[in-house]
Tab-separated table of C-alpha atoms and ligand atoms in Angstrom:
chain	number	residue	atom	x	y	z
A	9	UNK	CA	-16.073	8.959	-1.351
A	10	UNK	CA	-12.302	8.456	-1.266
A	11	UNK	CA	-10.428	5.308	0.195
A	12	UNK	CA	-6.815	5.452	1.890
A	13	UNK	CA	-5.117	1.865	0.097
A	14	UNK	CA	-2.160	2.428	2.482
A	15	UNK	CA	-1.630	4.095	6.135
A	16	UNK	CA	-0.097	2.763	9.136
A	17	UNK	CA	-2.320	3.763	11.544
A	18	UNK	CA	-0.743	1.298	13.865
A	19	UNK	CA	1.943	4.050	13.970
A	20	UNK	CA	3.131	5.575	17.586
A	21	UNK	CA	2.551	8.561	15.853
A	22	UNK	CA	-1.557	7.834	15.976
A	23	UNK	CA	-1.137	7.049	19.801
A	24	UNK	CA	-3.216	9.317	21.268
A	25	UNK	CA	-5.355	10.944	18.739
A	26	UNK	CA	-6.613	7.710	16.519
A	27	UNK	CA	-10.179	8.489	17.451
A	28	UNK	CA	-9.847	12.295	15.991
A	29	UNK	CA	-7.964	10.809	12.526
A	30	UNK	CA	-10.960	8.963	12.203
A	31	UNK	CA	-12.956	11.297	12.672
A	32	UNK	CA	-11.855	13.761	10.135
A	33	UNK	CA	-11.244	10.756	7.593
A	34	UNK	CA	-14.520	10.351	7.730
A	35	UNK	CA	-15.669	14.409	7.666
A	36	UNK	CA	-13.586	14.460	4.559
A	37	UNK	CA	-15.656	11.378	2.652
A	38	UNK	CA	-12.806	8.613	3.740
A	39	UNK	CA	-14.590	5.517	3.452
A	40	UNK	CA	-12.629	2.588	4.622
A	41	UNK	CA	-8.694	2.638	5.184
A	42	UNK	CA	-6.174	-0.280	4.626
A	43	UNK	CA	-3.667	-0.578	7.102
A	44	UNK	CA	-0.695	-2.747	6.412
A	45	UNK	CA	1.262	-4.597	8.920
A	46	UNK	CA	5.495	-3.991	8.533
A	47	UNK	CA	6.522	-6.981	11.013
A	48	UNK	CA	4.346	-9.904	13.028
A	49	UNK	CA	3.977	-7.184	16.193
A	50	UNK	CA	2.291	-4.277	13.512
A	51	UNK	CA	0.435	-6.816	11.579
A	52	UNK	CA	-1.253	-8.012	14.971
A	53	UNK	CA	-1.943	-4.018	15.478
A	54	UNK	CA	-3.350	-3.391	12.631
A	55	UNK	CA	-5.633	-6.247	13.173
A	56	UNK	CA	-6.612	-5.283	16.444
A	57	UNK	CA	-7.329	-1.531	15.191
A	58	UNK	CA	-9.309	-3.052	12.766
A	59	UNK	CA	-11.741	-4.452	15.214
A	60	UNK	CA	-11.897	-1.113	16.767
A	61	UNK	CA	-12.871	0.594	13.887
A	62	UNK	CA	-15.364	-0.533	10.777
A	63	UNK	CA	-13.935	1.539	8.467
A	64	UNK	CA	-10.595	0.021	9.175
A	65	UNK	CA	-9.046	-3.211	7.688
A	66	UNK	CA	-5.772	-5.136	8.151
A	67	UNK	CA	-2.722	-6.579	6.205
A	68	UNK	CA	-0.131	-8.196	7.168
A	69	UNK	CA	3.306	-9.131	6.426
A	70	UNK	CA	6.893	-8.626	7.118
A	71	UNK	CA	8.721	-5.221	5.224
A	72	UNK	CA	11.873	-5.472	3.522
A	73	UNK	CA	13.543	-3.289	6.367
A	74	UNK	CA	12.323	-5.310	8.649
A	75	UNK	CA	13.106	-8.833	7.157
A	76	UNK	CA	16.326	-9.579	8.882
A	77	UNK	CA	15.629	-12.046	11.314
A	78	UNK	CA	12.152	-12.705	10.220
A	79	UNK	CA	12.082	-16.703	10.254
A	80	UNK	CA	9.723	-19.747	9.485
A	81	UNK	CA	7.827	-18.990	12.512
A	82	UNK	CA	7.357	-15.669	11.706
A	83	UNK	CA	5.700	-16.285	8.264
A	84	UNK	CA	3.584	-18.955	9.939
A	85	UNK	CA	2.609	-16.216	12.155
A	86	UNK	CA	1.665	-13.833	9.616
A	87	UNK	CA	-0.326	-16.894	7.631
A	88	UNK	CA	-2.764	-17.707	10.894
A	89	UNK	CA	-2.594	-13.994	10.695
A	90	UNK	CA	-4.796	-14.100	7.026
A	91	UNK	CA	-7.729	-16.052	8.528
A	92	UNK	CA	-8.758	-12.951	10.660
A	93	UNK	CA	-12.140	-11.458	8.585
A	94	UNK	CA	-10.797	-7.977	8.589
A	95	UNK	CA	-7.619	-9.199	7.099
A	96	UNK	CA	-7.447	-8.293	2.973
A	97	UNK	CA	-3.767	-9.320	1.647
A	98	UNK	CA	-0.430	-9.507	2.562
A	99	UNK	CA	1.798	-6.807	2.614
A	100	UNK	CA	3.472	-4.720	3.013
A	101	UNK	CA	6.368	-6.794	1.229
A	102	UNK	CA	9.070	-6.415	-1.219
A	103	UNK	CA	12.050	-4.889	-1.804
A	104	UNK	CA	14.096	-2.033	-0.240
A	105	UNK	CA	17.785	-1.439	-1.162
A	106	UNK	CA	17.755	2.451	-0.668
A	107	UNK	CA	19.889	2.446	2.857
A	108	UNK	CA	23.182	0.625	3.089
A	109	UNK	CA	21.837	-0.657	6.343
A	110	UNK	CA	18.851	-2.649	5.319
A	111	UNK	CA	18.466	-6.414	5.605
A	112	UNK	CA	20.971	-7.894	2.494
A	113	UNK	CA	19.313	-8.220	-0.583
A	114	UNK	CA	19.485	-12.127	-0.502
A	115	UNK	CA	16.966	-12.213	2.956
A	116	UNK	CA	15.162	-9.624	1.223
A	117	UNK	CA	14.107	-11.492	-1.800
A	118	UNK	CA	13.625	-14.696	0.046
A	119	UNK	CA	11.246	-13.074	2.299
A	120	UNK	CA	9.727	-11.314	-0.614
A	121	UNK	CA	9.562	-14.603	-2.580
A	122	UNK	CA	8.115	-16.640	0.519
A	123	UNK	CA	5.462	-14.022	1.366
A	124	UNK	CA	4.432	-13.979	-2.605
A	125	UNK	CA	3.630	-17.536	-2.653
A	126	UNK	CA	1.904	-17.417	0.287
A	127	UNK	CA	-0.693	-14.696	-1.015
A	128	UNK	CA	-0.518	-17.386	-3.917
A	129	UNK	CA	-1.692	-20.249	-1.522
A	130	UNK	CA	-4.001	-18.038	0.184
A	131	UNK	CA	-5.914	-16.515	-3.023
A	132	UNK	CA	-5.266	-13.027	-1.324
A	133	UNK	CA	-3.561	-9.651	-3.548
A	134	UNK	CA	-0.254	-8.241	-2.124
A	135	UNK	CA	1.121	-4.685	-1.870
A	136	UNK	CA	4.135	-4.972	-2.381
A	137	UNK	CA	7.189	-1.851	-1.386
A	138	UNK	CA	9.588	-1.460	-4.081
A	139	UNK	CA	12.272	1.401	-3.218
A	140	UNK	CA	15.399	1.360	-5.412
A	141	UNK	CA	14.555	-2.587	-6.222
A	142	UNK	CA	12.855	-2.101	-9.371
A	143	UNK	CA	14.384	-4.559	-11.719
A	144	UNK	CA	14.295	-7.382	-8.570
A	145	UNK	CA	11.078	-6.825	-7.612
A	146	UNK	CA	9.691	-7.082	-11.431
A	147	UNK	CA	12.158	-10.241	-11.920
A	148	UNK	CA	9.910	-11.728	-8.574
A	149	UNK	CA	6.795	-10.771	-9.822
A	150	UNK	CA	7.116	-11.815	-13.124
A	151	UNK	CA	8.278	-15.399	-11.465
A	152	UNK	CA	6.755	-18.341	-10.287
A	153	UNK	CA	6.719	-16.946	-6.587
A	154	UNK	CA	3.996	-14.482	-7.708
A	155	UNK	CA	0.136	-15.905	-8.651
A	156	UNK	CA	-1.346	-13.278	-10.940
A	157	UNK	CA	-4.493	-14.277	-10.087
A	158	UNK	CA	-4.101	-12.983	-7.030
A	159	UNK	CA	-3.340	-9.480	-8.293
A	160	UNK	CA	-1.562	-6.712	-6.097
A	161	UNK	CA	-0.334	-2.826	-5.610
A	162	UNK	CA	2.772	-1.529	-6.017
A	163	UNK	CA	2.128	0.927	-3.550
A	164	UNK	CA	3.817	4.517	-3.608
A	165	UNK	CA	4.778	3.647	-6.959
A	166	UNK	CA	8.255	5.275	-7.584
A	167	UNK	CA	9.337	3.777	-11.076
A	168	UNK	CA	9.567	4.806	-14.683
A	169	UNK	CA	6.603	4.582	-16.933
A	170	UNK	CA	8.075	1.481	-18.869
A	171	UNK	CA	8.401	-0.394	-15.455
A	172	UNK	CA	5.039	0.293	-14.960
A	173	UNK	CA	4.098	-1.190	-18.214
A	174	UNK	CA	5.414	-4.352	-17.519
A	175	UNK	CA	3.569	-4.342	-14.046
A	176	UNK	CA	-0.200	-3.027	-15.759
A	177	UNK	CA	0.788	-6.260	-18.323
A	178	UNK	CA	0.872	-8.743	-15.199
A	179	UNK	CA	-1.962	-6.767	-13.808
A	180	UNK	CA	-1.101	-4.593	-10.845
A	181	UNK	CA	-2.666	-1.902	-9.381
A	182	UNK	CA	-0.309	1.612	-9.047
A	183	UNK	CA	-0.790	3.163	-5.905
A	184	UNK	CA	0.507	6.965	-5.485
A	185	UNK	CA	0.922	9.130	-2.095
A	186	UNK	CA	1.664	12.482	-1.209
A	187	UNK	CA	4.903	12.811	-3.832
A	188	UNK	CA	2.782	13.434	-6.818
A	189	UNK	CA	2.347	16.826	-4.857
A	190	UNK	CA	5.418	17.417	-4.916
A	191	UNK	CA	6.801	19.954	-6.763
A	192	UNK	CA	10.375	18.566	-7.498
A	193	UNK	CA	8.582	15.524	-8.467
A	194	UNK	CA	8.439	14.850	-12.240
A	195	UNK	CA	8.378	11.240	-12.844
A	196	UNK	CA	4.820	10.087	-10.622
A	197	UNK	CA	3.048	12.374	-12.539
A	198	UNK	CA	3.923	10.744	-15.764
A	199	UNK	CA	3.408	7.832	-14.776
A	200	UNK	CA	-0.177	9.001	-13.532
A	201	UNK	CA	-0.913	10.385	-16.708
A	202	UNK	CA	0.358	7.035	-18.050
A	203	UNK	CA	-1.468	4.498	-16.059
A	204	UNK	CA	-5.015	3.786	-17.112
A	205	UNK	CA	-7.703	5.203	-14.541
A	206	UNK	CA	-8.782	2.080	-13.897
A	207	UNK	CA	-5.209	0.761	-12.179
A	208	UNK	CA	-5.155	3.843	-9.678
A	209	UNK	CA	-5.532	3.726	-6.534
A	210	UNK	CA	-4.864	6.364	-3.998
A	211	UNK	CA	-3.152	6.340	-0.524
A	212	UNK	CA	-1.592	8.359	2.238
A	213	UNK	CA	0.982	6.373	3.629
A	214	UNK	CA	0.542	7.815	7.226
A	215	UNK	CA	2.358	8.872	9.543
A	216	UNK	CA	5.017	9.789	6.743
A	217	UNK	CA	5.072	11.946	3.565
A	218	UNK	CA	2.284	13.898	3.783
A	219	UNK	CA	0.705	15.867	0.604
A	220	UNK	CA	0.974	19.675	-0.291
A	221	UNK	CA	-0.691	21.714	1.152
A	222	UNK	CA	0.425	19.520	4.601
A	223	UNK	CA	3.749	18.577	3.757
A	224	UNK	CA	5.992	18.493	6.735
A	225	UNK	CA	3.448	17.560	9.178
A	226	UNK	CA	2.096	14.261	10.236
A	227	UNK	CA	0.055	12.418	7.483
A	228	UNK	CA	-3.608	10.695	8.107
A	229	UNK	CA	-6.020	9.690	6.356
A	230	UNK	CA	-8.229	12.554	5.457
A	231	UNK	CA	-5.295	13.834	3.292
A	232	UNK	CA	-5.755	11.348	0.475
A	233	UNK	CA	-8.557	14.299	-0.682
A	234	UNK	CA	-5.615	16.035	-1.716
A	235	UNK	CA	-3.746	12.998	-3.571
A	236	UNK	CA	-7.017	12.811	-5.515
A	237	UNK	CA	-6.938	16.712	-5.976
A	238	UNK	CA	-3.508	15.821	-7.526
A	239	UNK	CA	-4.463	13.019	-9.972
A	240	UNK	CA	-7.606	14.799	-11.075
A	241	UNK	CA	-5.321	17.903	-12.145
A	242	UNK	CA	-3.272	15.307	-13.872
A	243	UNK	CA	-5.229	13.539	-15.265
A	244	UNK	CA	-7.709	16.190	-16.417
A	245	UNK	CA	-10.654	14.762	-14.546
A	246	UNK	CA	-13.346	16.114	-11.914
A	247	UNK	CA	-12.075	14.841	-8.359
A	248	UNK	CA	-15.475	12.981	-8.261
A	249	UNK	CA	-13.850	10.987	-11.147
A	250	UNK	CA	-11.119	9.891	-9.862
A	251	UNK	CA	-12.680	9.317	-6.182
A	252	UNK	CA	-15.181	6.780	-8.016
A	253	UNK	CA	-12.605	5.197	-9.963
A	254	UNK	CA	-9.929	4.619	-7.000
A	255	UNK	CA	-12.931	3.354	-4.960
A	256	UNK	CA	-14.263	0.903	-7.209
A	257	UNK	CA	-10.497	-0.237	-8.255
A	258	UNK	CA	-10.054	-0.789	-4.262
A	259	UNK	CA	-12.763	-2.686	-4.020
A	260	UNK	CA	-12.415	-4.720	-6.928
A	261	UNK	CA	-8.447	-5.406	-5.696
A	262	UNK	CA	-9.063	-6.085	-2.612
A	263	UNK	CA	-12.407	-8.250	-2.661
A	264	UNK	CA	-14.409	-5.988	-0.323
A	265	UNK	CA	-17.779	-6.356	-1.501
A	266	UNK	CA	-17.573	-10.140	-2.652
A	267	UNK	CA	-17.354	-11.282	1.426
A	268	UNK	CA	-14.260	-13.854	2.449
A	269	UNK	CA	-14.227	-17.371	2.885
B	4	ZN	ZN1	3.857	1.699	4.080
């Protein structure tokens, strides 16, 4: 039994063959999917999928590359978001200073700040995107904006193994994708190997970078059997291993099996 931390399902991309993705999430021992919202609209989606579906749950938030005119309305929007029951943290949030054109870096970690205190208030975990904004996004998390607590994901985890260190210490989760199948890819795999098995969790990040043997083609779901493939080999583990241990860490992060208030 695998679990899928982070897809956007909400995606165009899923349009017209969401029922099929399911399906074959499920053939392929998928139990429940996370789907983050990236904006007020997707958050909404997600939500709405997630009523559709019992294997499906929300999150919501506003994305760094979507954070420049996000406003006070908007984050009030994604806080009456929280009280829906298949809602399970806010995110996806952070940092993203990879393309010139994203939001300036000032919005983003005001945004990023606003939406950390917020999972703070709300006793709810964050998964947070941190591309190119490593030393930012630590200096956030490691300030008052951030409620340990609460606990969170970097999700598609991208940094060095002494960043992750520091973010084990304040006791995140480390989620990886499809990369760590990547051949060209030498630093997720260290960190893998690095990380203790019970700060893993697995994901897909569908619609986009899909895993070897799929690579090129859409992502969904069902492929985060072959993330776990991945980390097993890395980690020298049976797949049942690491499927158990991502599961249980999912669970525990995310509160599933406590109930919500
Ligand atoms: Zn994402």
């Amino acid at each position: 039994m695998f679990v899928d931390t982070h897809c956007h399902l909400d995606d165009p991309a899923f349009e017209d063959d969401l029922d099929a993705v399911i399906t074959r999430a499920r053939a392929r021992g998928i139990a429940w999917i996370l789907d983050p919202g990236t904006t007020v609209k997707t958050s909404e989606r997600a939500i709405a999928l997630a009523h559709q579906y019992d294997s499906l749950y929300a999150a919501v938030g506003i994305h760094p590359e979507d954070c420049a005119d996000a406003s006070t309305e908007d984050l009030d929007q994604i806080e009456a978001l929280t009280r829906d029951e298949k809602v399970l943290a806010i995110g996806e949030i952070g940092l993203d200073y990879h393309w010139a054109e994203n939001p300036p870096k000032a919005q983003q970690k005001q945004i990023f700040a606003r939406q950390l205190e917020m999972a703070g208030a709300l006793g709810l975990p964050v998964i947070v995107h941190d591309r190119d904004a490593h030393g930012d996004s630590v200096d956030l998390v490691k300030s008052d904006a951030f409620n340990p607590d609460t606990g969170g994901v970097f999700h598609c985890y991208s940094g060095s193994v002494e960043t992750a260190r520091i973010l084990l210490d304040l006791g995140f989760y480390l989620g990886f994708d499809g990369p760590i199948t990547f051949k060209n890819n030498k630093k997720s795999p260290e960190v893998v190997a690095f990380a203790p098995l019970d700060r893993l969790l697995i994901e897909t990040d569908s619609p986009y970078m899909a895993p070897v043997p799929h690579r090129g083609k859409r992502n969904e779901p069902a492929f985060v059997a072959d993330v776990a493939a991945k980390m097993a080999e890395i980690k020298h583990l049976p797949v049942e291993k690491i499927a158990e241990a991502t599961t249980a860490n999912a669970e525990r992060l995310f509160h599933l099996k406590e109930g919500r208030s």
